Short mmCIF file of C-alpha atoms and ligand atoms in Angstrom, two decimals:
data_model
loop_
_atom_site.label_atom_id
_atom_site.label_comp_id
_atom_site.label_asym_id
_atom_site.label_seq_id
_atom_site.Cartn_x
_atom_site.Cartn_y
_atom_site.Cartn_z
CA UNK O 84 -19.75 -28.58 12.46
CA UNK O 85 -16.56 -28.65 14.50
CA UNK O 86 -14.86 -25.29 15.52
CA UNK O 87 -11.97 -26.57 17.57
CA UNK O 88 -10.30 -30.12 18.25
CA UNK O 89 -7.34 -30.69 20.37
CA UNK O 90 -6.11 -34.30 20.63
CA UNK O 91 -3.40 -35.52 23.02
CA UNK O 92 -1.94 -32.10 23.16
CA UNK O 93 1.51 -31.75 24.98
CA UNK O 94 3.40 -28.82 25.96
CA UNK O 95 6.76 -28.74 27.63
CA UNK O 96 8.84 -25.66 28.06
CA UNK O 97 12.62 -25.85 28.26
CA UNK O 98 12.72 -29.55 27.21
CA UNK O 99 15.89 -31.14 28.40
CA UNK O 100 17.05 -28.29 30.55
CA UNK O 101 17.07 -28.36 34.48
CA UNK O 102 14.02 -26.04 34.33
CA UNK O 103 12.07 -28.24 32.05
CA UNK O 104 8.36 -27.99 32.82
CA UNK O 105 5.48 -30.11 31.36
CA UNK O 106 2.45 -27.94 31.32
CA UNK O 107 0.08 -29.90 29.06
CA UNK O 108 0.06 -33.66 28.95
CA UNK O 109 -2.64 -35.20 26.91
CA UNK O 110 -5.09 -32.41 26.74
CA UNK O 111 -8.27 -33.30 24.76
CA UNK O 112 -11.05 -30.87 23.82
CA UNK O 113 -13.63 -30.89 21.08
CA UNK O 114 -15.92 -27.86 20.51
CA UNK O 115 -18.89 -27.63 17.98
CA UNK O 116 -19.98 -24.68 16.45
CA UNK O 117 -22.31 -22.51 18.66
CA UNK O 118 -20.84 -24.25 21.82
CA UNK O 119 -19.58 -21.96 24.60
CA UNK O 120 -17.15 -23.74 27.09
CA UNK O 121 -16.05 -22.28 30.31
CA UNK O 122 -12.43 -23.01 31.31
CA UNK O 123 -11.56 -23.04 35.01
CA UNK O 124 -7.85 -23.31 36.08
CA UNK O 125 -5.95 -22.28 39.09
CA UNK O 126 -3.16 -19.70 38.27
CA UNK O 127 -0.17 -21.54 36.63
CA UNK O 128 -2.24 -24.57 35.53
CA UNK O 129 -1.51 -23.73 31.91
CA UNK O 130 -4.56 -21.85 30.85
CA UNK O 131 -2.90 -19.21 28.75
CA UNK O 132 -0.67 -21.90 27.25
CA UNK O 133 -3.73 -23.77 26.27
CA UNK O 134 -5.41 -20.75 24.62
CA UNK O 135 -2.42 -19.66 22.77
CA UNK O 136 -1.94 -23.28 21.41
CA UNK O 137 -5.69 -23.54 20.43
CA UNK O 138 -5.41 -20.11 18.77
CA UNK O 139 -2.33 -20.95 16.83
CA UNK O 140 -0.09 -18.36 18.61
CA UNK O 141 2.10 -21.06 20.07
CA UNK O 142 2.83 -24.53 18.91
CA UNK O 143 2.45 -27.68 21.05
CA UNK O 144 5.36 -30.13 21.63
CA UNK O 145 2.91 -33.02 20.81
CA UNK O 146 -0.64 -33.83 19.60
CA UNK O 147 -2.85 -32.58 16.92
CA UNK O 148 -5.01 -29.44 16.56
CA UNK O 149 -7.79 -28.71 14.01
CA UNK O 150 -9.40 -25.43 13.61
CA UNK O 151 -12.76 -25.21 11.72
CA UNK O 152 -12.13 -28.83 10.48
CA UNK O 153 -8.66 -27.96 9.08
CA UNK O 154 -5.79 -29.84 10.65
CA UNK O 155 -2.95 -27.68 11.65
CA UNK O 156 0.02 -30.02 11.56
CA UNK O 157 2.23 -29.52 8.56
CA UNK O 158 0.96 -26.20 7.53
CA UNK O 159 3.33 -23.53 6.64
CA UNK O 160 3.65 -20.60 9.10
CA UNK O 161 1.85 -18.39 6.51
CA UNK O 162 -1.10 -20.70 6.21
CA UNK O 163 -1.25 -21.00 10.06
CA UNK O 164 -1.35 -17.22 10.29
CA UNK O 165 -4.00 -17.00 7.61
CA UNK O 166 -6.04 -19.60 9.42
CA UNK O 167 -5.72 -17.68 12.73
CA UNK O 168 -6.70 -14.54 11.14
CA UNK O 169 -9.72 -16.00 9.34
CA UNK O 170 -11.05 -18.22 12.06
CA UNK O 171 -9.98 -17.05 15.64
CA UNK O 172 -10.73 -14.09 17.85
CA UNK O 173 -8.91 -13.30 20.91
CA UNK O 174 -10.06 -11.35 24.05
CA UNK O 175 -7.79 -10.64 26.95
CA UNK O 176 -8.22 -9.47 30.53
CA UNK O 177 -6.85 -6.15 29.52
CA UNK O 178 -8.31 -4.86 26.32
CA UNK O 179 -5.24 -3.88 24.41
CA UNK O 180 -7.09 -1.32 22.31
CA UNK O 181 -4.85 1.13 20.35
CA UNK O 182 -5.10 4.35 22.37
CA UNK O 183 -4.71 6.76 19.60
CA UNK O 184 -7.78 5.37 17.58
CA UNK O 185 -11.56 5.62 18.37
CA UNK O 186 -13.68 2.80 19.31
CA UNK O 187 -15.09 2.45 15.82
CA UNK O 188 -11.66 2.72 14.20
CA UNK O 189 -10.35 -0.13 16.75
CA UNK O 190 -12.93 -2.46 15.14
CA UNK O 191 -12.39 -1.25 11.55
CA UNK O 192 -8.65 -1.70 11.47
CA UNK O 193 -8.46 -5.48 11.82
CA UNK O 194 -11.08 -5.77 8.97
CA UNK O 195 -8.90 -3.68 6.78
CA UNK O 196 -5.94 -5.73 7.51
CA UNK O 197 -8.12 -8.73 6.45
CA UNK O 198 -8.88 -7.20 3.16
CA UNK O 199 -12.41 -5.81 3.85
CA UNK O 200 -13.28 -2.55 2.16
CA UNK O 201 -13.46 0.64 4.41
CA UNK O 202 -17.23 1.27 3.99
CA UNK O 203 -18.28 -2.43 4.86
CA UNK O 204 -15.80 -2.45 7.70
CA UNK O 205 -17.23 0.82 9.21
CA UNK O 206 -20.78 -0.71 8.73
CA UNK O 207 -19.74 -3.89 10.41
CA UNK O 208 -18.14 -1.88 13.29
CA UNK O 209 -21.21 0.18 13.82
CA UNK O 210 -23.39 -2.73 13.90
CA UNK O 211 -21.32 -4.45 16.54
CA UNK O 212 -21.15 -1.24 18.63
CA UNK O 213 -24.90 -1.13 18.59
CA UNK O 214 -25.18 -4.72 19.68
CA UNK O 215 -23.23 -3.95 22.88
CA UNK O 216 -25.09 -0.61 23.41
CA UNK O 217 -22.01 1.67 22.52
CA UNK O 218 -23.35 3.57 19.42
CA UNK O 219 -22.95 6.76 21.32
CA UNK O 220 -19.38 5.94 22.08
CA UNK O 221 -18.20 5.11 18.56
CA UNK O 222 -15.98 8.39 18.19
CA UNK O 223 -14.33 8.03 21.54
CA UNK O 224 -10.82 6.93 22.25
CA UNK O 225 -10.29 4.21 24.79
CA UNK O 226 -8.99 6.60 27.57
CA UNK O 227 -12.42 8.46 27.12
CA UNK O 228 -14.28 5.16 27.95
CA UNK O 229 -14.96 3.39 31.23
CA UNK O 230 -13.26 -0.06 31.85
CA UNK O 231 -16.49 -1.91 30.97
CA UNK O 232 -17.01 0.01 27.74
CA UNK O 233 -13.37 -0.53 26.73
CA UNK O 234 -13.88 -4.35 27.19
CA UNK O 235 -16.92 -4.28 25.13
CA UNK O 236 -15.19 -2.56 22.36
CA UNK O 237 -12.51 -5.27 22.56
CA UNK O 238 -15.17 -7.82 22.17
CA UNK O 239 -16.47 -6.20 19.10
CA UNK O 240 -12.91 -6.10 17.67
CA UNK O 241 -12.45 -9.75 18.38
CA UNK O 242 -15.53 -10.39 16.44
CA UNK O 243 -14.88 -8.08 13.68
CA UNK O 244 -13.67 -10.61 11.15
CA UNK O 245 -16.41 -13.08 11.84
CA UNK O 246 -14.30 -15.77 13.49
CA UNK O 247 -15.53 -19.29 14.08
CA UNK O 248 -13.78 -19.54 17.44
CA UNK O 249 -13.36 -17.01 20.15
CA UNK O 250 -10.87 -17.48 22.80
CA UNK O 251 -11.21 -15.35 25.83
CA UNK O 252 -8.83 -15.17 28.73
CA UNK O 253 -10.57 -13.71 31.79
CA UNK O 254 -12.41 -11.22 29.81
CA UNK O 255 -14.06 -9.65 32.80
CA UNK O 256 -11.15 -10.32 35.33
CA UNK O 257 -10.31 -6.64 35.75
CA UNK O 258 -13.80 -5.40 36.31
CA UNK O 259 -15.76 -5.01 39.44
CA UNK O 260 -18.42 -7.70 40.01
CA UNK O 261 -21.53 -5.58 39.13
CA UNK O 262 -19.86 -4.20 35.78
CA UNK O 263 -18.44 -7.85 35.16
CA UNK O 264 -21.96 -9.22 35.20
CA UNK O 265 -23.22 -6.59 32.68
CA UNK O 266 -20.14 -6.96 30.36
CA UNK O 267 -20.45 -10.68 30.41
CA UNK O 268 -23.99 -10.49 29.51
CA UNK O 269 -23.09 -8.37 26.53
CA UNK O 270 -20.23 -10.78 25.52
CA UNK O 271 -22.66 -13.86 25.69
CA UNK O 272 -25.44 -11.77 23.50
CA UNK O 273 -22.75 -11.45 20.94
CA UNK O 274 -21.51 -14.97 20.99
CA UNK O 275 -25.11 -16.31 20.75
CA UNK O 276 -26.06 -14.15 18.00
CA UNK O 277 -23.17 -14.94 15.88
CA UNK O 278 -23.38 -18.77 16.75
CA UNK O 279 -19.71 -18.92 17.04
CA UNK O 280 -17.84 -21.35 19.38
CA UNK O 281 -16.01 -19.98 22.40
CA UNK O 282 -13.64 -21.01 25.08
CA UNK O 283 -13.99 -18.46 28.01
CA UNK O 284 -11.44 -18.75 30.85
CA UNK O 285 -12.78 -17.41 34.06
CA UNK O 286 -12.20 -17.56 37.77
CA UNK O 287 -15.84 -16.72 38.26
CA UNK O 288 -17.69 -19.97 38.79
CA UNK O 289 -21.24 -18.38 38.59
CA UNK O 290 -20.21 -17.03 35.15
CA UNK O 291 -18.91 -20.35 34.00
CA UNK O 292 -22.16 -21.95 34.83
CA UNK O 293 -23.99 -19.86 32.46
CA UNK O 294 -22.08 -21.35 29.76
CA UNK O 295 -23.00 -24.67 27.85
CA UNK O 296 -20.26 -26.66 29.49
CA UNK O 297 -17.46 -26.21 32.05
CA UNK O 298 -14.06 -27.83 31.99
CA UNK O 299 -11.18 -27.68 34.18
CA UNK O 300 -7.41 -27.91 33.62
CA UNK O 301 -6.03 -30.54 35.93
CA UNK O 302 -2.50 -32.03 35.79
CA UNK O 303 -2.08 -31.02 32.31
CA UNK O 304 -5.46 -32.44 31.17
CA UNK O 305 -8.88 -31.16 30.48
CA UNK O 306 -11.52 -32.64 32.67
CA UNK O 307 -15.24 -31.98 33.25
CA UNK O 308 -15.61 -29.31 36.03
P1 LIG Z 10 -1.82 -19.89 33.58
O1 LIG Z 10 -2.37 -19.04 32.40
O2 LIG Z 10 -3.04 -21.04 33.94
O3 LIG Z 10 -1.61 -19.16 34.76
P2 LIG Z 10 0.39 -20.38 31.96
O4 LIG Z 10 0.00 -21.06 30.83
O5 LIG Z 10 0.66 -19.06 31.86
O6 LIG Z 10 -0.61 -20.65 33.06
O7 LIG Z 10 1.73 -21.19 32.53
C1 LIG Z 10 1.84 -22.58 33.00
C2 LIG Z 10 3.12 -22.77 33.47
O8 LIG Z 10 4.05 -22.78 32.35
C3 LIG Z 10 3.77 -21.87 34.55
O9 LIG Z 10 4.44 -22.63 35.55
C4 LIG Z 10 4.54 -20.95 33.72
O10 LIG Z 10 5.52 -20.31 34.46
C5 LIG Z 10 5.01 -21.72 32.58
N1 LIG Z 10 5.40 -21.05 31.36
C6 LIG Z 10 4.43 -20.38 30.85
N2 LIG Z 10 5.11 -19.78 29.70
C7 LIG Z 10 6.28 -20.16 29.68
C8 LIG Z 10 7.49 -19.95 28.82
N3 LIG Z 10 7.32 -19.11 27.61
N4 LIG Z 10 8.59 -20.51 29.23
C9 LIG Z 10 8.76 -21.25 30.20
N5 LIG Z 10 7.76 -21.48 31.10
C10 LIG Z 10 6.52 -21.08 30.80
P1 LIG Z 11 -2.26 -8.82 12.71
O1 LIG Z 11 -3.37 -9.59 11.92
O2 LIG Z 11 -2.69 -7.54 12.95
O3 LIG Z 11 -0.98 -9.24 12.09
P2 LIG Z 11 -1.80 -11.01 14.35
O4 LIG Z 11 -2.06 -12.00 13.36
O5 LIG Z 11 -0.20 -10.78 14.78
O6 LIG Z 11 -2.19 -9.55 13.98
O7 LIG Z 11 -2.42 -11.36 15.63
C1 LIG Z 11 -3.78 -11.71 15.63
C2 LIG Z 11 -4.38 -11.78 17.09
O8 LIG Z 11 -3.43 -12.53 17.86
C3 LIG Z 11 -4.51 -10.43 17.73
O9 LIG Z 11 -5.77 -10.55 18.50
C4 LIG Z 11 -3.35 -10.26 18.62
O10 LIG Z 11 -3.79 -9.42 19.73
C5 LIG Z 11 -3.04 -11.78 19.04
N1 LIG Z 11 -1.69 -11.99 19.32
C6 LIG Z 11 -0.78 -11.94 18.38
N2 LIG Z 11 0.47 -12.24 18.94
C7 LIG Z 11 0.25 -12.56 20.23
C8 LIG Z 11 1.04 -13.11 21.30
N3 LIG Z 11 2.29 -13.28 21.13
N4 LIG Z 11 0.51 -13.23 22.52
C9 LIG Z 11 -0.87 -13.03 22.58
N5 LIG Z 11 -1.65 -12.68 21.55
C10 LIG Z 11 -1.14 -12.40 20.40
#
């Protein structure tokens, strides 16, 4: 089935003002369940804008979006937020884990917010931590973990609510090359195992070519890389 569809997506900031900027102009992208797409874009090309729009954190100024087959146009804010919470997971360059909570708790909390019972949430969090080799770190707070470990916890958190679509903005961008390679492997393992669709933005061409398909943002459009 289809995880994400972007049709003729437009984004203009500051429309009608002297500082108007057209970032996306006719962006098209369709991703099937289980497909992992690498996104390459020079800085300023609109990668973050695209990921925010695809993840329903920002609205386009034109075009159509569907997530998991559901068209987003015309939905109430409430329904859009529900759709995002149910179907989309985000990963950023910097992990944004909650510093006062343990690794396990950071993965449990979004599940509680989504209505999952505590016991089931803890079980799922433990399973996810095991998949990325962090069982022994479950009770550690982010400051007690290495950068690569923190990022692996962030991957588990992004997948905690079993999203259909994962959007990752340079998920290994702040790690050294060796760590980046290991952590990327952990991410791909999780993605493959859960069979979810993903868009993974990266500047690392070698990593991008380990994905199913690579696209590039060029002049506001999405083109094959
Ligand atoms: P990237 O992630 O590829 O670096 P962004 O999507 O962050 O690119 O930004 C693309 C362009 O849009 C940049 O020129 C940026 O300055 C501009 N931009 C991003 N967000 C805003 C905003 N909220 N208001 C005005 N301009 C913005
Ligand atoms: P919650 O379900 O806790 O209320 P939200 O629905 O606000 O959380 O956010 C869901 C996801 O979107 C989280 O991963 C959060 O980090 C991300 N997010 C929310 N707002 C923004 C934003 N303005 N920019 C980037 N990411 C955001």
